[in-house]
PDB file of C-alpha atoms in Angstrom:
ATOM      1  CA  MET P  20      47.764  23.749  21.764  1.00  0.00           C
ATOM      2  CA  ALA P  21      46.784  20.264  20.576  1.00  0.00           C
ATOM      3  CA  GLY P  22      43.942  20.208  23.099  1.00  0.00           C
ATOM      4  CA  CYS P  23      42.647  23.583  21.932  1.00  0.00           C
ATOM      5  CA  SER P  24      42.786  22.510  18.295  1.00  0.00           C
ATOM      6  CA  GLN P  25      40.914  19.357  19.125  1.00  0.00           C
ATOM      7  CA  GLN P  26      38.255  21.332  20.974  1.00  0.00           C
ATOM      8  CA  ARG P  27      37.854  23.722  18.039  1.00  0.00           C
ATOM      9  CA  LEU P  28      37.387  20.752  15.695  1.00  0.00           C
ATOM     10  CA  ILE P  29      34.716  19.289  17.953  1.00  0.00           C
ATOM     11  CA  VAL P  30      32.888  22.625  18.131  1.00  0.00           C
ATOM     12  CA  MET P  31      33.063  23.013  14.339  1.00  0.00           C
ATOM     13  CA  PHE P  32      31.729  19.457  13.895  1.00  0.00           C
ATOM     14  CA  LEU P  33      28.812  20.067  16.252  1.00  0.00           C
ATOM     15  CA  CYS P  34      28.004  23.337  14.510  1.00  0.00           C
ATOM     16  CA  LEU P  35      27.966  21.530  11.175  1.00  0.00           C
ATOM     17  CA  ILE P  36      25.481  19.018  12.561  1.00  0.00           C
ATOM     18  CA  GLY P  37      23.350  21.910  13.796  1.00  0.00           C
ATOM     19  CA  ILE P  38      23.405  23.577  10.389  1.00  0.00           C
ATOM     20  CA  VAL P  39      22.350  20.371   8.632  1.00  0.00           C
ATOM     21  CA  SER P  40      19.608  19.775  11.189  1.00  0.00           C
ATOM     22  CA  ALA P  41      18.360  23.364  10.912  1.00  0.00           C
ATOM     23  CA  THR P  42      18.202  23.063   7.133  1.00  0.00           C
ATOM     24  CA  ASP P  43      16.307  19.826   7.580  1.00  0.00           C
ATOM     25  CA  LEU P  44      13.713  21.496   9.778  1.00  0.00           C
ATOM     26  CA  THR P  45      13.161  24.536   7.602  1.00  0.00           C
ATOM     27  CA  SER P  46      12.544  22.676   4.328  1.00  0.00           C
ATOM     28  CA  SER P  47       9.170  23.149   2.683  1.00  0.00           C
ATOM     29  CA  ALA P  48       5.970  21.318   3.563  1.00  0.00           C
ATOM     30  CA  VAL P  49       7.194  19.753   6.803  1.00  0.00           C
ATOM     31  CA  SER P  50       4.775  18.073   9.185  1.00  0.00           C
ATOM     32  CA  LEU P  51       4.982  17.786  12.942  1.00  0.00           C
ATOM     33  CA  ALA P  52       6.683  14.409  12.529  1.00  0.00           C
ATOM     34  CA  ASP P  53       9.531  16.069  10.621  1.00  0.00           C
ATOM     35  CA  TYR P  54      10.554  17.897  13.765  1.00  0.00           C
ATOM     36  CA  GLU P  55      11.188  14.593  15.485  1.00  0.00           C
ATOM     37  CA  LEU P  56      13.055  12.931  12.614  1.00  0.00           C
ATOM     38  CA  SER P  57      16.453  13.943  11.268  1.00  0.00           C
ATOM     39  CA  THR P  58      18.763  13.015   8.413  1.00  0.00           C
ATOM     40  CA  THR P  59      21.632  12.948  10.958  1.00  0.00           C
ATOM     41  CA  PHE P  60      19.939  10.715  13.542  1.00  0.00           C
ATOM     42  CA  TYR P  61      22.476   7.855  13.263  1.00  0.00           C
ATOM     43  CA  LEU P  62      25.532   9.998  12.518  1.00  0.00           C
ATOM     44  CA  LEU P  63      27.078   9.285  15.904  1.00  0.00           C
ATOM     45  CA  LYS P  64      24.975   6.303  17.012  1.00  0.00           C
ATOM     46  CA  CYS P  65      25.633   4.113  13.968  1.00  0.00           C
ATOM     47  CA  PRO P  66      27.891   5.945  11.492  1.00  0.00           C
ATOM     48  CA  LEU P  67      28.216   2.992   9.104  1.00  0.00           C
ATOM     49  CA  GLY P  68      24.524   2.143   9.172  1.00  0.00           C
ATOM     50  CA  LEU P  69      23.435   3.890   5.968  1.00  0.00           C
ATOM     51  CA  PHE P  70      26.499   2.637   4.106  1.00  0.00           C
ATOM     52  CA  THR P  71      25.701  -0.927   5.191  1.00  0.00           C
ATOM     53  CA  ILE P  72      22.071  -0.722   4.092  1.00  0.00           C
ATOM     54  CA  ASN P  73      23.052   0.717   0.722  1.00  0.00           C
ATOM     55  CA  ASN P  74      25.589  -2.039   0.068  1.00  0.00           C
ATOM     56  CA  LEU P  75      23.191  -4.835   0.968  1.00  0.00           C
ATOM     57  CA  VAL P  76      20.234  -3.384  -0.953  1.00  0.00           C
ATOM     58  CA  THR P  77      22.375  -2.763  -4.025  1.00  0.00           C
ATOM     59  CA  ALA P  78      23.680  -6.336  -3.896  1.00  0.00           C
ATOM     60  CA  ALA P  79      20.154  -7.756  -3.505  1.00  0.00           C
ATOM     61  CA  VAL P  80      18.810  -5.735  -6.454  1.00  0.00           C
ATOM     62  CA  ARG P  81      21.813  -6.630  -8.585  1.00  0.00           C
ATOM     63  CA  LYS P  82      21.099 -10.306  -7.866  1.00  0.00           C
ATOM     64  CA  GLU P  83      17.375  -9.926  -8.659  1.00  0.00           C
ATOM     65  CA  SER P  84      16.133  -6.653 -10.130  1.00  0.00           C
ATOM     66  CA  ARG P  85      12.553  -7.361  -9.034  1.00  0.00           C
ATOM     67  CA  MET P  86      13.725  -7.086  -5.430  1.00  0.00           C
ATOM     68  CA  GLY P  87      13.956  -3.306  -5.808  1.00  0.00           C
ATOM     69  CA  ALA P  88      10.226  -3.012  -6.373  1.00  0.00           C
ATOM     70  CA  SER P  89       9.553  -5.495  -3.574  1.00  0.00           C
ATOM     71  CA  LEU P  90      11.499  -3.437  -1.017  1.00  0.00           C
ATOM     72  CA  LEU P  91       9.816  -0.220  -2.151  1.00  0.00           C
ATOM     73  CA  ARG P  92       6.431  -1.911  -1.812  1.00  0.00           C
ATOM     74  CA  LEU P  93       7.245  -3.178   1.685  1.00  0.00           C
ATOM     75  CA  HIS P  94       7.769   0.394   2.853  1.00  0.00           C
ATOM     76  CA  PHE P  95       4.508   1.529   1.222  1.00  0.00           C
ATOM     77  CA  HIS P  96       2.510  -1.330   2.730  1.00  0.00           C
ATOM     78  CA  ASP P  97       4.011  -0.569   6.121  1.00  0.00           C
ATOM     79  CA  CYS P  98       3.294   3.154   6.162  1.00  0.00           C
ATOM     80  CA  PHE P  99      -0.276   2.983   4.831  1.00  0.00           C
ATOM     81  CA  VAL P 100      -1.597   0.972   7.772  1.00  0.00           C
ATOM     82  CA  GLN P 101      -0.469   2.188  11.211  1.00  0.00           C
ATOM     83  CA  GLY P 102       2.163   4.568   9.940  1.00  0.00           C
ATOM     84  CA  CYS P 103       5.833   3.834   9.252  1.00  0.00           C
ATOM     85  CA  ASP P 104       6.450   1.570  12.236  1.00  0.00           C
ATOM     86  CA  ALA P 105       7.580  -1.762  10.690  1.00  0.00           C
ATOM     87  CA  SER P 106       4.303  -3.428  11.696  1.00  0.00           C
ATOM     88  CA  VAL P 107       4.216  -5.142   8.286  1.00  0.00           C
ATOM     89  CA  LEU P 108       7.310  -7.159   9.226  1.00  0.00           C
ATOM     90  CA  LEU P 109       5.730  -8.837  12.265  1.00  0.00           C
ATOM     91  CA  LYS P 110       4.921 -12.503  11.688  1.00  0.00           C
ATOM     92  CA  ASN P 111       1.948 -14.333  13.156  1.00  0.00           C
ATOM     93  CA  THR P 112       2.391 -16.211  16.398  1.00  0.00           C
ATOM     94  CA  ALA P 113       0.038 -18.318  18.503  1.00  0.00           C
ATOM     95  CA  THR P 114      -1.125 -15.160  20.281  1.00  0.00           C
ATOM     96  CA  PHE P 115      -0.522 -12.475  17.657  1.00  0.00           C
ATOM     97  CA  THR P 116      -1.956 -11.809  14.199  1.00  0.00           C
ATOM     98  CA  GLY P 117       0.052  -9.593  11.890  1.00  0.00           C
ATOM     99  CA  GLU P 118      -0.628  -7.859   8.589  1.00  0.00           C
ATOM    100  CA  GLN P 119       1.057 -10.285   6.211  1.00  0.00           C
ATOM    101  CA  GLY P 120      -2.103 -12.351   5.798  1.00  0.00           C
ATOM    102  CA  ALA P 121      -4.214  -9.394   4.649  1.00  0.00           C
ATOM    103  CA  PHE P 122      -5.608  -9.650   1.116  1.00  0.00           C
ATOM    104  CA  PRO P 123      -3.216  -7.039  -0.380  1.00  0.00           C
ATOM    105  CA  ASN P 124      -0.232  -8.766   1.279  1.00  0.00           C
ATOM    106  CA  ALA P 125      -0.887 -12.516   1.266  1.00  0.00           C
ATOM    107  CA  ASN P 126       1.383 -14.461  -1.088  1.00  0.00           C
ATOM    108  CA  SER P 127       2.478 -11.097  -2.434  1.00  0.00           C
ATOM    109  CA  LEU P 128       4.883  -9.204  -0.182  1.00  0.00           C
ATOM    110  CA  ARG P 129       8.554 -10.064  -0.682  1.00  0.00           C
ATOM    111  CA  GLY P 130      11.956  -8.978   0.535  1.00  0.00           C
ATOM    112  CA  PHE P 131      11.681  -9.982   4.172  1.00  0.00           C
ATOM    113  CA  GLU P 132      14.937 -11.930   3.987  1.00  0.00           C
ATOM    114  CA  VAL P 133      16.770  -8.850   2.689  1.00  0.00           C
ATOM    115  CA  ILE P 134      15.493  -6.759   5.605  1.00  0.00           C
ATOM    116  CA  ASP P 135      16.395  -9.538   8.066  1.00  0.00           C
ATOM    117  CA  ASN P 136      19.914  -9.707   6.631  1.00  0.00           C
ATOM    118  CA  ILE P 137      20.343  -5.943   6.923  1.00  0.00           C
ATOM    119  CA  LYS P 138      19.075  -5.967  10.493  1.00  0.00           C
ATOM    120  CA  ALA P 139      21.445  -8.792  11.471  1.00  0.00           C
ATOM    121  CA  LYS P 140      24.422  -6.871  10.093  1.00  0.00           C
ATOM    122  CA  LEU P 141      23.375  -3.677  11.862  1.00  0.00           C
ATOM    123  CA  GLU P 142      22.936  -5.520  15.158  1.00  0.00           C
ATOM    124  CA  ILE P 143      26.604  -6.486  14.899  1.00  0.00           C
ATOM    125  CA  LEU P 144      27.673  -2.927  14.052  1.00  0.00           C
ATOM    126  CA  CYS P 145      25.475  -1.078  16.559  1.00  0.00           C
ATOM    127  CA  PRO P 146      23.334  -3.383  18.727  1.00  0.00           C
ATOM    128  CA  GLY P 147      19.869  -2.147  19.616  1.00  0.00           C
ATOM    129  CA  VAL P 148      20.235   1.149  17.744  1.00  0.00           C
ATOM    130  CA  PHE P 149      18.875   1.009  14.173  1.00  0.00           C
ATOM    131  CA  SER P 150      15.116   0.441  13.942  1.00  0.00           C
ATOM    132  CA  CYS P 151      13.424  -1.854  11.442  1.00  0.00           C
ATOM    133  CA  ALA P 152      11.120   1.000  10.448  1.00  0.00           C
ATOM    134  CA  ASP P 153      14.129   3.117   9.474  1.00  0.00           C
ATOM    135  CA  ILE P 154      15.642   0.182   7.580  1.00  0.00           C
ATOM    136  CA  LEU P 155      12.458  -0.037   5.481  1.00  0.00           C
ATOM    137  CA  ALA P 156      12.535   3.687   4.729  1.00  0.00           C
ATOM    138  CA  VAL P 157      16.191   3.691   3.690  1.00  0.00           C
ATOM    139  CA  ALA P 158      15.927   0.423   1.723  1.00  0.00           C
ATOM    140  CA  ALA P 159      13.026   1.863  -0.310  1.00  0.00           C
ATOM    141  CA  ARG P 160      15.111   4.878  -1.294  1.00  0.00           C
ATOM    142  CA  ASP P 161      18.210   2.794  -2.059  1.00  0.00           C
ATOM    143  CA  SER P 162      16.133   0.411  -4.192  1.00  0.00           C
ATOM    144  CA  VAL P 163      14.946   3.264  -6.390  1.00  0.00           C
ATOM    145  CA  VAL P 164      18.520   4.481  -6.811  1.00  0.00           C
ATOM    146  CA  ALA P 165      19.762   0.963  -7.591  1.00  0.00           C
ATOM    147  CA  LEU P 166      17.289   0.812 -10.498  1.00  0.00           C
ATOM    148  CA  GLY P 167      18.318   4.141 -11.979  1.00  0.00           C
ATOM    149  CA  GLY P 168      16.105   6.592 -10.113  1.00  0.00           C
ATOM    150  CA  LEU P 169      17.097   9.613  -8.066  1.00  0.00           C
ATOM    151  CA  GLY P 170      17.189   9.442  -4.301  1.00  0.00           C
ATOM    152  CA  TRP P 171      15.925  11.696  -1.539  1.00  0.00           C
ATOM    153  CA  GLN P 172      17.106  12.512   1.973  1.00  0.00           C
ATOM    154  CA  VAL P 173      15.386  10.101   4.343  1.00  0.00           C
ATOM    155  CA  ARG P 174      14.692  11.512   7.785  1.00  0.00           C
ATOM    156  CA  LEU P 175      15.377   8.981  10.492  1.00  0.00           C
ATOM    157  CA  GLY P 176      14.575   8.262  14.113  1.00  0.00           C
ATOM    158  CA  ARG P 177      11.509   6.014  13.810  1.00  0.00           C
ATOM    159  CA  ARG P 178      10.945   3.285  16.348  1.00  0.00           C
ATOM    160  CA  ASP P 179       9.247  -0.075  15.860  1.00  0.00           C
ATOM    161  CA  SER P 180       5.698  -0.942  16.841  1.00  0.00           C
ATOM    162  CA  THR P 181       4.713  -3.799  19.098  1.00  0.00           C
ATOM    163  CA  THR P 182       1.329  -4.072  17.371  1.00  0.00           C
ATOM    164  CA  ALA P 183      -0.064  -4.649  13.885  1.00  0.00           C
ATOM    165  CA  SER P 184      -3.466  -4.272  12.247  1.00  0.00           C
ATOM    166  CA  LEU P 185      -4.825  -6.955   9.940  1.00  0.00           C
ATOM    167  CA  SER P 186      -8.079  -5.029   9.554  1.00  0.00           C
ATOM    168  CA  GLY P 187      -6.175  -1.837   8.754  1.00  0.00           C
ATOM    169  CA  ALA P 188      -4.156  -3.580   6.062  1.00  0.00           C
ATOM    170  CA  ASN P 189      -7.338  -4.928   4.499  1.00  0.00           C
ATOM    171  CA  SER P 190      -9.149  -1.590   4.585  1.00  0.00           C
ATOM    172  CA  ASP P 191      -6.432   1.036   3.995  1.00  0.00           C
ATOM    173  CA  LEU P 192      -4.125  -0.381   1.316  1.00  0.00           C
ATOM    174  CA  PRO P 193      -5.399   0.717  -2.126  1.00  0.00           C
ATOM    175  CA  ALA P 194      -6.555  -2.262  -4.188  1.00  0.00           C
ATOM    176  CA  PRO P 195      -5.578  -2.691  -7.874  1.00  0.00           C
ATOM    177  CA  PHE P 196      -9.239  -2.781  -8.952  1.00  0.00           C
ATOM    178  CA  LEU P 197     -10.249   0.593  -7.441  1.00  0.00           C
ATOM    179  CA  GLY P 198     -11.884   3.282  -9.538  1.00  0.00           C
ATOM    180  CA  LEU P 199     -10.547   6.824  -9.506  1.00  0.00           C
ATOM    181  CA  THR P 200     -12.948   8.159  -6.869  1.00  0.00           C
ATOM    182  CA  ASP P 201     -12.104   5.382  -4.410  1.00  0.00           C
ATOM    183  CA  LEU P 202      -8.421   5.662  -5.244  1.00  0.00           C
ATOM    184  CA  VAL P 203      -8.406   9.371  -4.421  1.00  0.00           C
ATOM    185  CA  ALA P 204     -10.311   8.685  -1.196  1.00  0.00           C
ATOM    186  CA  ALA P 205      -7.796   6.035  -0.109  1.00  0.00           C
ATOM    187  CA  PHE P 206      -4.897   8.454  -0.523  1.00  0.00           C
ATOM    188  CA  GLN P 207      -6.743  11.410   0.957  1.00  0.00           C
ATOM    189  CA  LYS P 208      -7.404   9.312   4.048  1.00  0.00           C
ATOM    190  CA  LYS P 209      -3.640   9.332   4.570  1.00  0.00           C
ATOM    191  CA  GLY P 210      -3.332  13.041   3.873  1.00  0.00           C
ATOM    192  CA  PHE P 211      -2.183  12.949   0.251  1.00  0.00           C
ATOM    193  CA  THR P 212      -3.353  15.299  -2.461  1.00  0.00           C
ATOM    194  CA  VAL P 213      -4.479  14.070  -5.872  1.00  0.00           C
ATOM    195  CA  ASN P 214      -1.177  15.187  -7.407  1.00  0.00           C
ATOM    196  CA  GLU P 215       0.792  13.328  -4.737  1.00  0.00           C
ATOM    197  CA  MET P 216      -1.269  10.211  -5.440  1.00  0.00           C
ATOM    198  CA  VAL P 217      -0.379  10.388  -9.136  1.00  0.00           C
ATOM    199  CA  ALA P 218       3.296  10.871  -8.266  1.00  0.00           C
ATOM    200  CA  LEU P 219       3.373   7.933  -5.834  1.00  0.00           C
ATOM    201  CA  SER P 220       1.671   5.745  -8.432  1.00  0.00           C
ATOM    202  CA  GLY P 221       4.837   6.173 -10.500  1.00  0.00           C
ATOM    203  CA  ALA P 222       6.406   3.550  -8.248  1.00  0.00           C
ATOM    204  CA  HIS P 223       4.667   1.111 -10.607  1.00  0.00           C
ATOM    205  CA  THR P 224       7.340   1.822 -13.174  1.00  0.00           C
ATOM    206  CA  ILE P 225       9.217  -1.128 -11.650  1.00  0.00           C
ATOM    207  CA  GLY P 226       8.219  -4.607 -10.565  1.00  0.00           C
ATOM    208  CA  SER P 227       5.823  -7.371 -11.541  1.00  0.00           C
ATOM    209  CA  ALA P 228       2.349  -8.410 -10.451  1.00  0.00           C
ATOM    210  CA  ARG P 229       0.386 -11.618 -10.116  1.00  0.00           C
ATOM    211  CA  CYS P 230      -2.283 -12.621 -12.616  1.00  0.00           C
ATOM    212  CA  LEU P 231      -4.832 -12.594  -9.791  1.00  0.00           C
ATOM    213  CA  THR P 232      -4.490  -8.805  -9.504  1.00  0.00           C
ATOM    214  CA  PHE P 233      -4.989  -7.908 -13.179  1.00  0.00           C
ATOM    215  CA  ARG P 234      -7.120 -10.767 -14.600  1.00  0.00           C
ATOM    216  CA  SER P 235     -10.322  -8.744 -14.481  1.00  0.00           C
ATOM    217  CA  ARG P 236      -8.695  -5.877 -16.386  1.00  0.00           C
ATOM    218  CA  ALA P 237      -7.285  -8.181 -19.047  1.00  0.00           C
ATOM    219  CA  TYR P 238     -10.673  -9.763 -19.790  1.00  0.00           C
ATOM    220  CA  ASN P 239     -13.273  -7.181 -18.777  1.00  0.00           C
ATOM    221  CA  ASP P 240     -11.972  -3.622 -19.175  1.00  0.00           C
ATOM    222  CA  SER P 241     -12.694  -1.682 -22.349  1.00  0.00           C
ATOM    223  CA  ASP P 242     -10.024   1.003 -21.877  1.00  0.00           C
ATOM    224  CA  ILE P 243      -7.147  -1.327 -22.698  1.00  0.00           C
ATOM    225  CA  GLU P 244      -5.103  -1.519 -25.903  1.00  0.00           C
ATOM    226  CA  PRO P 245      -6.153  -4.761 -27.698  1.00  0.00           C
ATOM    227  CA  SER P 246      -2.681  -6.182 -28.331  1.00  0.00           C
ATOM    228  CA  TYR P 247      -1.726  -5.450 -24.721  1.00  0.00           C
ATOM    229  CA  ALA P 248      -4.858  -7.227 -23.496  1.00  0.00           C
ATOM    230  CA  ASN P 249      -3.905 -10.251 -25.606  1.00  0.00           C
ATOM    231  CA  PHE P 250      -0.394 -10.178 -24.170  1.00  0.00           C
ATOM    232  CA  LEU P 251      -1.774 -10.244 -20.634  1.00  0.00           C
ATOM    233  CA  ARG P 252      -4.240 -13.030 -21.449  1.00  0.00           C
ATOM    234  CA  SER P 253      -1.446 -15.161 -22.893  1.00  0.00           C
ATOM    235  CA  ASN P 254       0.083 -15.386 -19.430  1.00  0.00           C
ATOM    236  CA  CYS P 255      -3.071 -15.065 -17.346  1.00  0.00           C
ATOM    237  CA  PRO P 256      -5.866 -17.552 -18.177  1.00  0.00           C
ATOM    238  CA  LYS P 257      -9.439 -16.954 -17.072  1.00  0.00           C
ATOM    239  CA  SER P 258      -8.970 -19.605 -14.415  1.00  0.00           C
ATOM    240  CA  GLY P 259      -5.798 -20.869 -12.803  1.00  0.00           C
ATOM    241  CA  GLY P 260      -2.349 -19.348 -13.041  1.00  0.00           C
ATOM    242  CA  ASP P 261      -3.026 -16.873 -10.255  1.00  0.00           C
ATOM    243  CA  ASP P 262       0.682 -16.526  -9.489  1.00  0.00           C
ATOM    244  CA  ASN P 263       1.828 -16.006 -13.087  1.00  0.00           C
ATOM    245  CA  LEU P 264       3.711 -12.723 -13.302  1.00  0.00           C
ATOM    246  CA  SER P 265       3.581  -9.830 -15.753  1.00  0.00           C
ATOM    247  CA  PRO P 266       5.610  -6.594 -15.573  1.00  0.00           C
ATOM    248  CA  ILE P 267       3.658  -3.601 -14.299  1.00  0.00           C
ATOM    249  CA  ASP P 268       5.560  -1.412 -16.757  1.00  0.00           C
ATOM    250  CA  ILE P 269       5.760  -3.395 -19.993  1.00  0.00           C
ATOM    251  CA  ALA P 270       8.320  -1.012 -21.508  1.00  0.00           C
ATOM    252  CA  THR P 271      11.138  -0.863 -18.915  1.00  0.00           C
ATOM    253  CA  LYS P 272      10.193  -3.061 -15.969  1.00  0.00           C
ATOM    254  CA  ASP P 273      13.643  -2.959 -14.328  1.00  0.00           C
ATOM    255  CA  ILE P 274      14.391   0.745 -14.768  1.00  0.00           C
ATOM    256  CA  PHE P 275      12.993   3.497 -12.581  1.00  0.00           C
ATOM    257  CA  ASP P 276      11.842   5.985 -15.219  1.00  0.00           C
ATOM    258  CA  ASN P 277       8.634   7.623 -16.437  1.00  0.00           C
ATOM    259  CA  ALA P 278       7.594   4.883 -18.881  1.00  0.00           C
ATOM    260  CA  TYR P 279       4.706   3.990 -16.553  1.00  0.00           C
ATOM    261  CA  TYR P 280       2.995   7.266 -17.440  1.00  0.00           C
ATOM    262  CA  ARG P 281       3.697   6.902 -21.156  1.00  0.00           C
ATOM    263  CA  ASN P 282       2.099   3.457 -21.023  1.00  0.00           C
ATOM    264  CA  LEU P 283      -1.080   4.967 -19.584  1.00  0.00           C
ATOM    265  CA  LEU P 284      -1.350   7.321 -22.557  1.00  0.00           C
ATOM    266  CA  TYR P 285      -1.607   4.241 -24.800  1.00  0.00           C
ATOM    267  CA  LYS P 286      -4.008   2.347 -22.515  1.00  0.00           C
ATOM    268  CA  LYS P 287      -1.307  -0.037 -21.337  1.00  0.00           C
ATOM    269  CA  GLY P 288      -1.741   0.270 -17.581  1.00  0.00           C
ATOM    270  CA  LEU P 289      -1.530  -3.156 -15.955  1.00  0.00           C
ATOM    271  CA  PHE P 290      -3.997  -2.537 -13.135  1.00  0.00           C
ATOM    272  CA  HIS P 291      -7.477  -1.120 -13.449  1.00  0.00           C
ATOM    273  CA  SER P 292      -6.428   1.473 -10.842  1.00  0.00           C
ATOM    274  CA  ASP P 293      -3.409   2.440 -12.960  1.00  0.00           C
ATOM    275  CA  GLN P 294      -5.426   3.167 -16.083  1.00  0.00           C
ATOM    276  CA  GLN P 295      -7.958   5.114 -14.037  1.00  0.00           C
ATOM    277  CA  LEU P 296      -5.331   7.851 -13.718  1.00  0.00           C
ATOM    278  CA  TYR P 297      -5.703   8.434 -17.455  1.00  0.00           C
ATOM    279  CA  SER P 298      -9.351   7.897 -18.177  1.00  0.00           C
ATOM    280  CA  GLY P 299     -10.725  11.242 -19.327  1.00  0.00           C
ATOM    281  CA  SER P 300     -10.832  12.771 -15.876  1.00  0.00           C
ATOM    282  CA  PHE P 301      -9.032  15.278 -13.645  1.00  0.00           C
ATOM    283  CA  THR P 302      -5.775  13.320 -13.313  1.00  0.00           C
ATOM    284  CA  ASP P 303      -5.141  13.113 -17.076  1.00  0.00           C
ATOM    285  CA  SER P 304      -3.153  16.354 -17.201  1.00  0.00           C
ATOM    286  CA  LYS P 305      -0.765  15.214 -14.479  1.00  0.00           C
ATOM    287  CA  VAL P 306      -0.139  11.895 -16.245  1.00  0.00           C
ATOM    288  CA  LYS P 307       0.671  13.785 -19.468  1.00  0.00           C
ATOM    289  CA  TYR P 308       2.930  16.104 -17.480  1.00  0.00           C
ATOM    290  CA  TYR P 309       5.029  13.246 -16.080  1.00  0.00           C
ATOM    291  CA  ALA P 310       5.051  11.431 -19.418  1.00  0.00           C
ATOM    292  CA  THR P 311       6.496  14.556 -21.039  1.00  0.00           C
ATOM    293  CA  TYR P 312       8.793  15.872 -18.292  1.00  0.00           C
ATOM    294  CA  PRO P 313      10.482  12.929 -16.563  1.00  0.00           C
ATOM    295  CA  SER P 314      12.975  15.055 -14.631  1.00  0.00           C
ATOM    296  CA  LEU P 315      10.155  16.825 -12.779  1.00  0.00           C
ATOM    297  CA  PHE P 316       8.742  13.455 -11.752  1.00  0.00           C
ATOM    298  CA  PHE P 317      12.178  12.212 -10.588  1.00  0.00           C
ATOM    299  CA  LYS P 318      13.694  15.289  -9.020  1.00  0.00           C
ATOM    300  CA  SER P 319      10.827  16.733  -7.077  1.00  0.00           C
ATOM    301  CA  ASP P 320       7.349  15.271  -7.076  1.00  0.00           C
ATOM    302  CA  PHE P 321       8.064  11.591  -6.464  1.00  0.00           C
ATOM    303  CA  ALA P 322      10.825  12.329  -3.961  1.00  0.00           C
ATOM    304  CA  ASN P 323       8.655  14.799  -2.035  1.00  0.00           C
ATOM    305  CA  ALA P 324       5.693  12.422  -1.987  1.00  0.00           C
ATOM    306  CA  MET P 325       7.898   9.576  -0.761  1.00  0.00           C
ATOM    307  CA  LEU P 326       9.340  11.804   1.945  1.00  0.00           C
ATOM    308  CA  LYS P 327       5.822  12.696   3.043  1.00  0.00           C
ATOM    309  CA  MET P 328       4.771   9.050   3.050  1.00  0.00           C
ATOM    310  CA  SER P 329       7.794   8.018   5.107  1.00  0.00           C
ATOM    311  CA  ASN P 330       6.694  10.512   7.758  1.00  0.00           C
ATOM    312  CA  LEU P 331       3.233   9.020   8.294  1.00  0.00           C
ATOM    313  CA  SER P 332       2.678   8.648  12.053  1.00  0.00           C
ATOM    314  CA  PRO P 333       6.168   7.489  13.079  1.00  0.00           C
ATOM    315  CA  LEU P 334       6.842   6.257  16.588  1.00  0.00           C
ATOM    316  CA  THR P 335       9.573   8.383  18.168  1.00  0.00           C
ATOM    317  CA  GLY P 336      11.204   9.108  21.499  1.00  0.00           C
ATOM    318  CA  THR P 337      10.217   6.388  23.957  1.00  0.00           C
ATOM    319  CA  GLN P 338       7.303   5.071  21.892  1.00  0.00           C
ATOM    320  CA  GLY P 339       7.490   1.488  20.667  1.00  0.00           C
ATOM    321  CA  GLN P 340      10.859  -0.248  20.762  1.00  0.00           C
ATOM    322  CA  ILE P 341      13.939  -1.047  18.702  1.00  0.00           C
ATOM    323  CA  ARG P 342      13.328  -4.651  17.708  1.00  0.00           C
ATOM    324  CA  LYS P 343      16.290  -6.993  17.852  1.00  0.00           C
ATOM    325  CA  VAL P 344      14.701  -9.133  15.136  1.00  0.00           C
ATOM    326  CA  CYS P 345      12.366  -7.401  12.715  1.00  0.00           C
ATOM    327  CA  SER P 346       9.820 -10.210  12.502  1.00  0.00           C
ATOM    328  CA  ARG P 347       8.972 -10.278  16.217  1.00  0.00           C
ATOM    329  CA  VAL P 348       8.701  -7.982  19.202  1.00  0.00           C
ATOM    330  CA  ASN P 349      11.429  -8.098  21.844  1.00  0.00           C
TER     331      ASN P 349
END
């Protein structure tokens, strides 16, 4: 009797996994990659993996709120080059050049030590199982939640690349000085619609940026609120001070909300590319929409756009490898 009961429990458990997986595969707007990734990928392989990542990310953000934006940005800067394959984490060696020295990344990307710490803990829990690419995807989601945003179900099963692309990082990552036409083109190159681009830009509601990236806007742009321009200039001289920081969202820099869009309405976008979203053109209505209806930004559009981004060209199956250390190939 005990054996039969145990068998029935096992069958019920496997059916439950099948139901969750089937739901995962029939959700709207799935791509081919979605059929290879699953929210239950580590359920049996590393059952405490997601719990571990969440604890460590939450602790890191609690220690330094800016870290949340840094981890979210790491995932973005990974996916927009070769796809979500953890290539951004690979350090230079005598025979290998990675992406960290690219203009959008140099002296800018942060959070590597948090990812390394997570990976080390997971290697103790489940050696050789949890990929660095999946860690980046989960850490990005958990960072948003840690700063007050809503999460999304991250599909897992990515593997890690053994290559990186310095040229791809320089050419494909959208620069903060882009105009609207070039900004749209950069996102369309990765398969994103204009509306998805505006939603993903909402990630700028958290974090800080270096003077080097917004100096030109502070001194040269005309579509900037005068007192805000003076505020930026006070911390960003015309020469020197390249690493001085200013919040991207001046209103609530450590809270994941919709203040970023409200700032744009008053010409208080930090980057030239930010303000281009509200500049008398075809993206204005979407900015107003998110500024007025924050729950629609949180609950659907941003989450769906992030899910789509996290599914950019993942390595699956036998492709790539599961790195033992995220900063180098095995």
